[in-house]
């Protein structure tokens, strides 16, 4: 049983179609990368799944105990956050908000979960540090810990490597791989770098307003469209 | 001097202004942190002008001022929030147009009705004499509601202020809380503008948050520090305004400015020390 199924999904902004008839599934433990050129509707797809933009037609079905509000979301780096006064712990803890109804304060269990994820990402020493004083790679880990607080099943990442230097990026990808393999966490990630995508992901979703490819990475590399895109030719 | 300050507390009008002022200073500081960080600070200014227009019209028509201006300003708050959300319209320009229009309507309406000029002055720059017993009865419960709601929804307000998209994705009702913030701001402004004045009330929202952000780097510390700064500056301002016979609103703004400069200086020195 897939945890997430998109069936004939279409998304439009002011009558301009961003995505048309997208269908795919994500199973537990899948590592799926979304590739495609700029403006192909990759972010729109993620936002549609997360409920941030309305869907024009089609269905998104969550199953196996996954709820729409229990997806761990790692957004693109946002520059307005650069000077935001917030401690690492405050930010990570806010990932637990989806387990709470109207309750105003965090429980001990939620705080423990936040601490656990800080430890997992090796940023426990930064717990009380200000977010704005961290490096780009550290900030990324903080937002990752927040995403992990929100989910146990599915992580959605929007070009997480943007703005990171190669070494930090490498570390980040191996961290994702670990989470994927050890915790059976499903990953759905937009990647601007198709070579990294085929290195780590076991499934590829290639978009250009419509779905050009969805399937195993092995088959993608052999497919015509995969070959062309890997060579860097415009489609 | 101490005697004259003690004497001050024997005047009922002063005690009323003092109680309402402290509550408003607290509300404004709490809301201000989110408003400043979300870049909605100008909405406060716009709302104050709309509040002035509504108050003037209410006075001329002989309606109860707070009962009219609170709903009008709440409607304006919805509207201004929508404007600044919509990237198609130039939000800041639209806010400026609305505030000056509301101000103009207020002034024209009051000058048409004769002999109201003193009141206009008071509404523009604030007066501690303006807080009536009736105002007190509405202001106290309203500001307590603002404070309780803020504390109750604090974690959600933090999440939305820090990252609206993430908050939305994990199921926080972003729109609801934004409207709530706008409504609470509207209430705070209408009550506070009697003491602070139309032109100066937004500083009560902006200054404490800005000062706190100079020194503190966690959201909770910024919120707590803002609340303390705001109340301390209000008390100093209102006492100084009595001693030097200066308008209350302007005096409070100046104590806030002093605090801001002081905090900036400390932050600068600390920055040098760590380098």
XYZ file of C-alpha atoms in Angstrom:
510
model
C 0.000 0.000 0.000
C 1.384 3.415 -0.939
C 1.440 6.071 1.789
C 0.786 8.790 -0.787
C -0.993 8.528 -4.105
C -1.475 11.355 -6.586
C -4.112 10.628 -9.208
C -4.477 12.829 -12.296
C -3.435 15.827 -10.294
C -3.679 19.256 -11.949
C -2.732 22.590 -10.413
C -3.392 26.006 -11.942
C -2.663 29.583 -10.949
C -5.100 32.161 -12.271
C -6.068 29.861 -15.131
C -2.451 29.282 -16.072
C -1.767 25.581 -15.820
C 1.248 24.711 -13.698
C 0.772 20.966 -13.652
C -1.405 18.655 -15.672
C -2.455 15.065 -15.010
C 0.270 13.963 -12.631
C -0.034 10.435 -11.232
C 2.430 8.645 -8.988
C 2.721 6.784 -5.691
C 5.100 6.842 -2.776
C 5.609 3.742 -0.633
C 7.237 3.448 2.765
C 10.991 3.783 2.434
C 10.931 5.257 -1.086
C 13.528 7.853 -1.985
C 12.037 9.862 -4.836
C 13.635 12.830 -6.558
C 11.681 15.314 -8.639
C 13.716 16.685 -11.510
C 12.973 19.065 -14.360
C 13.974 22.498 -15.576
C 13.117 25.765 -13.806
C 9.447 26.632 -13.819
C 8.402 23.072 -14.645
C 5.964 22.975 -11.714
C 8.151 21.067 -9.235
C 7.498 23.390 -6.293
C 3.833 23.615 -7.215
C 3.552 19.850 -6.920
C 5.059 19.866 -3.420
C 2.847 22.768 -2.363
C -0.188 20.967 -3.721
C 0.646 17.843 -1.708
C 1.199 19.933 1.426
C -2.085 21.772 0.942
C -0.421 25.161 0.476
C -1.931 25.727 -2.957
C -5.374 24.595 -4.121
C -5.720 21.652 -6.471
C -7.657 22.186 -9.660
C -8.560 18.563 -10.292
C -7.488 15.060 -9.391
C -6.849 13.453 -6.009
C -4.186 13.231 -3.372
C -4.716 10.201 -1.170
C -2.867 9.682 2.099
C -2.797 6.182 3.508
C -1.129 3.837 5.966
C -1.720 6.277 8.800
C -0.128 9.274 7.094
C -2.044 12.538 7.369
C -1.506 15.633 5.261
C -0.444 17.611 8.332
C 2.064 14.936 9.342
C 4.525 15.490 6.542
C 7.937 16.865 7.451
C 8.509 19.828 5.167
C 11.882 21.406 4.537
C 11.226 24.584 2.565
C 13.681 26.446 0.389
C 15.949 28.764 2.383
C 14.043 31.912 3.164
C 16.012 35.093 3.499
C 13.566 36.918 5.736
C 14.488 34.387 8.421
C 18.100 35.461 8.429
C 17.607 38.105 11.121
C 14.771 36.441 12.964
C 15.229 36.283 16.740
C 14.640 32.634 17.609
C 16.619 29.979 19.414
C 17.311 26.619 17.812
C 15.124 24.839 20.352
C 12.170 27.175 19.770
C 12.287 26.454 16.043
C 12.699 22.689 16.328
C 9.916 22.457 18.899
C 7.520 24.240 16.555
C 7.627 21.115 14.379
C 5.586 19.348 17.083
C 2.647 21.734 16.633
C 0.747 19.286 14.430
C 0.287 16.825 17.298
C -1.502 19.468 19.319
C -5.037 20.688 19.092
C -5.859 23.785 21.079
C -3.430 22.972 23.871
C -1.329 26.099 24.493
C 1.905 24.587 25.828
C 4.245 21.772 24.804
C 4.256 18.539 26.777
C 7.332 16.836 28.148
C 7.022 14.187 25.454
C 7.130 16.786 22.697
C 10.161 18.439 24.237
C 11.878 15.052 24.420
C 11.117 14.457 20.770
C 12.680 17.797 19.859
C 15.770 16.948 21.929
C 15.976 13.517 20.306
C 15.998 15.057 16.835
C 18.567 17.664 17.859
C 20.759 14.778 18.946
C 20.118 12.803 15.802
C 21.269 15.730 13.665
C 24.230 16.415 15.964
C 23.180 19.955 16.799
C 22.274 19.403 20.440
C 25.129 21.699 21.492
C 23.460 24.534 19.579
C 20.149 24.124 21.415
C 20.108 27.605 22.925
C 22.011 29.350 20.154
C 20.319 32.022 18.070
C 19.274 30.831 14.615
C 20.708 33.933 12.960
C 24.179 33.190 14.308
C 24.403 29.761 12.649
C 26.088 28.862 9.378
C 24.009 27.874 6.358
C 24.629 24.176 6.932
C 23.686 24.406 10.604
C 20.509 26.325 9.791
C 19.603 23.589 7.331
C 20.012 20.973 10.069
C 17.808 22.969 12.425
C 15.021 23.131 9.837
C 15.569 19.434 9.188
C 15.170 18.645 12.891
C 11.960 20.668 12.862
C 10.701 18.655 9.881
C 11.549 15.394 11.674
C 9.505 16.529 14.668
C 6.521 16.866 12.383
C 6.737 13.453 10.747
C 7.571 9.815 11.192
C 6.819 8.746 7.659
C 7.419 11.264 4.884
C 9.913 14.081 4.369
C 9.355 16.606 1.603
C 12.331 18.751 0.649
C 12.463 21.678 -1.753
C 15.976 22.017 -3.210
C 17.681 21.568 0.166
C 21.201 21.908 -1.247
C 20.792 25.489 -2.478
C 23.390 27.773 -0.972
C 25.373 25.043 0.789
C 29.037 24.492 0.058
C 29.986 21.115 -1.491
C 31.260 19.501 1.730
C 28.203 20.502 3.764
C 26.014 19.374 0.884
C 27.705 15.980 0.820
C 27.131 15.564 4.549
C 23.518 16.566 4.150
C 22.893 13.972 1.464
C 24.452 11.181 3.491
C 22.313 12.239 6.433
C 19.221 11.888 4.241
C 20.402 8.487 3.062
C 20.821 7.366 6.659
C 17.354 8.546 7.664
C 15.917 6.825 4.629
C 17.607 3.489 5.254
C 17.669 3.254 9.050
C 14.298 4.791 9.883
C 12.447 3.747 6.728
C 11.550 7.386 6.228
C 10.165 8.098 2.763
C 11.752 11.040 0.982
C 10.315 13.199 -1.761
C 12.794 15.821 -2.856
C 13.178 18.410 -5.556
C 16.708 18.407 -6.833
C 18.168 20.905 -9.265
C 21.105 18.569 -9.813
C 20.029 15.511 -11.767
C 23.376 13.768 -11.217
C 22.969 13.851 -7.440
C 19.369 12.786 -7.889
C 20.242 9.572 -9.729
C 23.061 8.861 -7.298
C 20.836 8.795 -4.201
C 17.233 8.339 -5.264
C 15.677 5.016 -6.135
C 12.827 6.652 -8.016
C 12.708 9.632 -10.352
C 9.783 11.886 -11.230
C 10.563 14.088 -14.219
C 8.222 17.029 -14.719
C 7.675 19.621 -17.369
C 4.144 20.806 -16.570
C 3.118 17.261 -17.364
C 4.733 14.053 -16.221
C 7.569 13.001 -18.538
C 8.817 10.091 -16.468
C 8.052 8.255 -13.276
C 9.784 5.059 -12.277
C 12.961 3.464 -11.020
C 16.206 5.354 -11.342
C 17.765 2.447 -13.278
C 15.088 2.714 -15.953
C 15.317 6.514 -16.019
C 19.019 6.436 -16.819
C 18.297 4.127 -19.758
C 15.292 6.072 -21.033
C 15.559 8.595 -23.846
C 14.394 11.464 -21.741
C 16.789 10.534 -18.955
C 19.719 10.331 -21.331
C 18.918 13.732 -22.831
C 18.456 15.425 -19.472
C 21.622 13.922 -18.046
C 23.547 15.266 -21.001
C 22.162 18.682 -20.085
C 20.229 19.155 -23.281
C 17.179 21.366 -23.164
C 13.931 19.515 -23.532
C 9.239 66.047 42.867
C 8.413 62.709 44.492
C 5.585 64.406 46.322
C 4.093 65.739 43.138
C 4.286 62.256 41.634
C 2.513 60.806 44.664
C -0.048 63.562 44.433
C -0.607 62.568 40.832
C -2.083 59.275 41.950
C -4.814 61.035 43.880
C -6.397 62.183 40.633
C -8.968 59.677 39.357
C -8.367 60.711 35.716
C -4.687 59.935 36.112
C -5.271 56.551 37.707
C -7.622 55.663 34.840
C -5.072 56.688 32.223
C -2.362 54.853 34.145
C -4.257 51.550 34.285
C -5.414 51.662 30.673
C -1.982 52.821 29.555
C -0.120 49.947 31.192
C -2.510 47.392 29.748
C -2.251 48.926 26.279
C 1.522 49.184 26.497
C 1.603 45.472 27.313
C -0.775 44.492 24.478
C 1.047 46.633 21.950
C 4.429 45.201 22.910
C 3.240 41.583 22.682
C 1.575 42.048 19.301
C 4.373 44.307 18.115
C 6.994 41.547 18.013
C 5.011 39.575 15.440
C 3.892 42.647 13.502
C 7.411 43.999 13.160
C 8.865 40.623 12.169
C 6.124 40.016 9.613
C 6.644 43.534 8.233
C 3.119 44.557 9.131
C 4.234 47.500 11.253
C 2.754 50.029 8.856
C -0.663 48.420 9.250
C -0.671 49.737 12.823
C -0.128 53.246 11.565
C -2.850 52.898 8.951
C -5.298 51.537 11.515
C -4.649 54.465 13.848
C -5.589 56.900 11.097
C -8.727 54.987 10.267
C -9.493 54.999 13.994
C -9.128 58.760 14.060
C -11.566 59.162 11.176
C -14.083 56.884 12.875
C -13.726 58.631 16.238
C -14.243 62.075 14.723
C -17.339 61.036 12.864
C -18.688 59.325 15.984
C -18.099 62.435 18.083
C -19.800 64.769 15.641
C -22.759 62.440 15.334
C -22.841 62.077 19.094
C -22.364 58.315 18.995
C -20.348 56.468 21.614
C -16.816 56.744 20.202
C -15.413 53.306 21.139
C -18.474 51.354 20.024
C -18.176 52.893 16.571
C -14.456 52.998 16.081
C -13.646 49.462 17.268
C -15.797 47.722 14.615
C -14.718 50.181 11.908
C -11.043 49.646 12.671
C -11.478 45.858 12.810
C -12.979 45.962 9.315
C -10.108 48.157 8.182
C -7.679 45.643 9.689
C -9.101 42.812 7.540
C -8.834 45.035 4.541
C -5.265 46.224 5.141
C -4.106 42.673 5.857
C -5.577 41.582 2.534
C -3.848 44.478 0.786
C -0.423 43.632 2.112
C -0.954 39.945 1.232
C -1.801 40.731 -2.360
C 1.405 41.311 -4.231
C -0.392 42.757 -7.233
C -1.298 45.959 -5.437
C 1.442 48.084 -3.963
C 0.537 47.394 -0.345
C 2.483 50.220 1.283
C 1.145 52.822 -1.134
C -2.401 51.576 -0.599
C -1.992 51.822 3.166
C -0.715 55.395 2.848
C -3.677 56.366 0.678
C -6.160 54.859 3.115
C -4.570 56.447 6.179
C -4.377 59.954 4.781
C -7.909 59.720 3.426
C -9.259 58.584 6.787
C -7.332 61.358 8.530
C -8.675 63.949 6.076
C -12.249 62.761 6.544
C -11.842 63.005 10.297
C -10.451 66.523 10.195
C -13.000 67.862 7.701
C -15.906 66.356 9.616
C -14.731 67.832 12.905
C -14.021 71.271 11.480
C -17.472 71.364 9.894
C -18.947 70.858 13.347
C -17.872 74.012 15.170
C -15.825 74.245 18.317
C -14.237 70.811 18.166
C -10.674 71.863 17.495
C -9.292 71.100 20.932
C -10.531 67.542 20.643
C -8.832 67.133 17.272
C -5.577 68.184 18.833
C -6.070 65.677 21.629
C -6.812 62.852 19.239
C -3.807 63.657 17.121
C -1.300 63.826 19.921
C -3.066 62.093 22.784
C -4.192 63.165 26.207
C -4.374 61.400 29.517
C -7.504 63.403 30.266
C -9.285 61.615 27.442
C -9.811 58.327 29.302
C -13.345 58.394 30.679
C -14.877 55.961 33.175
C -16.739 54.324 30.341
C -13.515 53.867 28.384
C -12.003 52.206 31.406
C -14.876 49.733 31.589
C -14.350 48.667 27.972
C -10.574 48.925 27.879
C -9.746 46.687 30.819
C -11.645 43.583 29.680
C -10.579 44.059 26.058
C -6.895 44.351 26.862
C -7.081 41.375 29.197
C -8.641 39.360 26.364
C -5.808 40.424 24.062
C -3.199 39.313 26.595
C -4.897 35.976 27.325
C -5.322 35.151 23.625
C -1.711 36.046 22.954
C -0.434 33.752 25.706
C -2.820 30.961 24.749
C -1.813 31.010 21.074
C 1.799 32.008 21.650
C 3.345 28.875 20.104
C 1.206 29.141 16.996
C 1.927 32.847 16.655
C 5.627 32.019 16.846
C 5.354 29.319 14.176
C 3.433 31.595 11.816
C 5.754 34.527 12.365
C 8.827 32.415 11.734
C 7.642 30.357 8.772
C 4.123 30.721 7.454
C 4.395 27.949 4.855
C 5.699 25.366 7.280
C 3.049 26.279 9.840
C 0.368 25.923 7.178
C 1.786 22.577 6.021
C 1.585 21.048 9.501
C -2.011 22.133 9.879
C -1.881 25.442 11.746
C -4.795 27.610 10.631
C -2.589 30.431 9.374
C -5.384 32.599 8.034
C -7.346 32.403 11.270
C -4.394 33.453 13.389
C -3.448 36.281 11.054
C -6.952 37.661 11.212
C -6.857 37.256 14.977
C -3.608 39.232 15.126
C -5.144 41.961 12.979
C -8.273 42.153 15.130
C -6.280 42.258 18.364
C -4.078 44.977 16.896
C -7.134 46.952 15.869
C -8.581 46.784 19.387
C -5.272 47.757 20.968
C -4.866 50.729 18.670
C -8.342 52.137 19.148
C -8.064 51.968 22.919
C -4.504 53.219 22.990
C -4.879 56.144 20.612
C -6.814 58.173 23.174
C -3.736 58.422 25.353
C -1.000 58.144 22.735
C -2.618 60.025 19.882
C -3.265 58.942 16.315
C 0.127 59.961 15.072
C 2.073 58.280 17.844
C 0.262 55.031 18.726
C 2.124 52.896 16.192
C 5.395 53.679 17.948
C 4.041 51.799 20.974
C 3.867 48.721 18.746
C 7.167 49.140 16.942
C 9.649 50.546 19.462
C 9.675 47.889 22.216
C 10.100 45.064 19.679
C 12.882 46.883 17.839
C 14.721 47.725 21.052
C 14.481 44.141 22.310
C 15.769 42.695 19.050
C 18.940 44.697 19.489
C 19.890 42.679 22.534
C 17.933 39.436 22.545
C 18.105 36.653 20.007
C 15.403 34.223 21.071
C 11.723 34.834 20.404
C 10.676 34.310 24.011
C 13.282 36.701 25.350
C 12.317 39.314 22.788
C 8.649 39.026 23.758
C 9.335 39.246 27.504
C 11.794 42.094 27.103
C 9.359 44.008 24.870
C 6.640 43.721 27.472
C 8.907 45.017 30.230
C 10.400 47.828 28.145
C 6.983 48.957 27.005
C 5.571 49.179 30.534
C 8.652 50.852 32.003
C 8.809 53.402 29.179
C 5.108 54.124 29.566
C 5.447 54.809 33.306
C 8.522 56.992 32.855
C 6.925 58.827 29.955
C 3.674 59.600 31.683
C 5.364 60.789 34.887
C 7.827 62.952 32.945
C 4.982 64.412 30.918
C 3.356 65.529 34.184
C 6.548 67.009 35.622
C 7.476 68.928 32.465
C 3.895 69.556 31.299
C 4.522 67.890 27.934
C 1.953 65.843 25.979
C 1.799 62.255 27.293
C 1.999 60.468 23.945
C 5.054 62.336 22.736
C 6.800 61.900 26.080
C 6.223 58.131 25.954
C 7.602 57.966 22.413
C 10.705 59.835 23.563
C 11.318 57.477 26.503
C 10.987 54.612 24.026
C 13.442 56.282 21.681
C 15.902 56.738 24.544
C 15.562 53.073 25.398
C 16.109 52.090 21.775
C 19.281 54.171 21.539
C 20.519 52.765 24.829
C 19.942 49.176 23.707
C 21.600 49.886 20.352
C 24.614 51.270 22.146
C 24.877 48.218 24.399
C 24.539 45.922 21.378
C 27.284 47.842 19.600
C 29.628 47.695 22.588
C 28.916 43.992 22.998
C 29.615 43.449 19.299
C 32.987 45.180 19.693
C 33.769 43.189 22.794
C 33.233 39.833 21.088
C 35.211 40.780 17.974
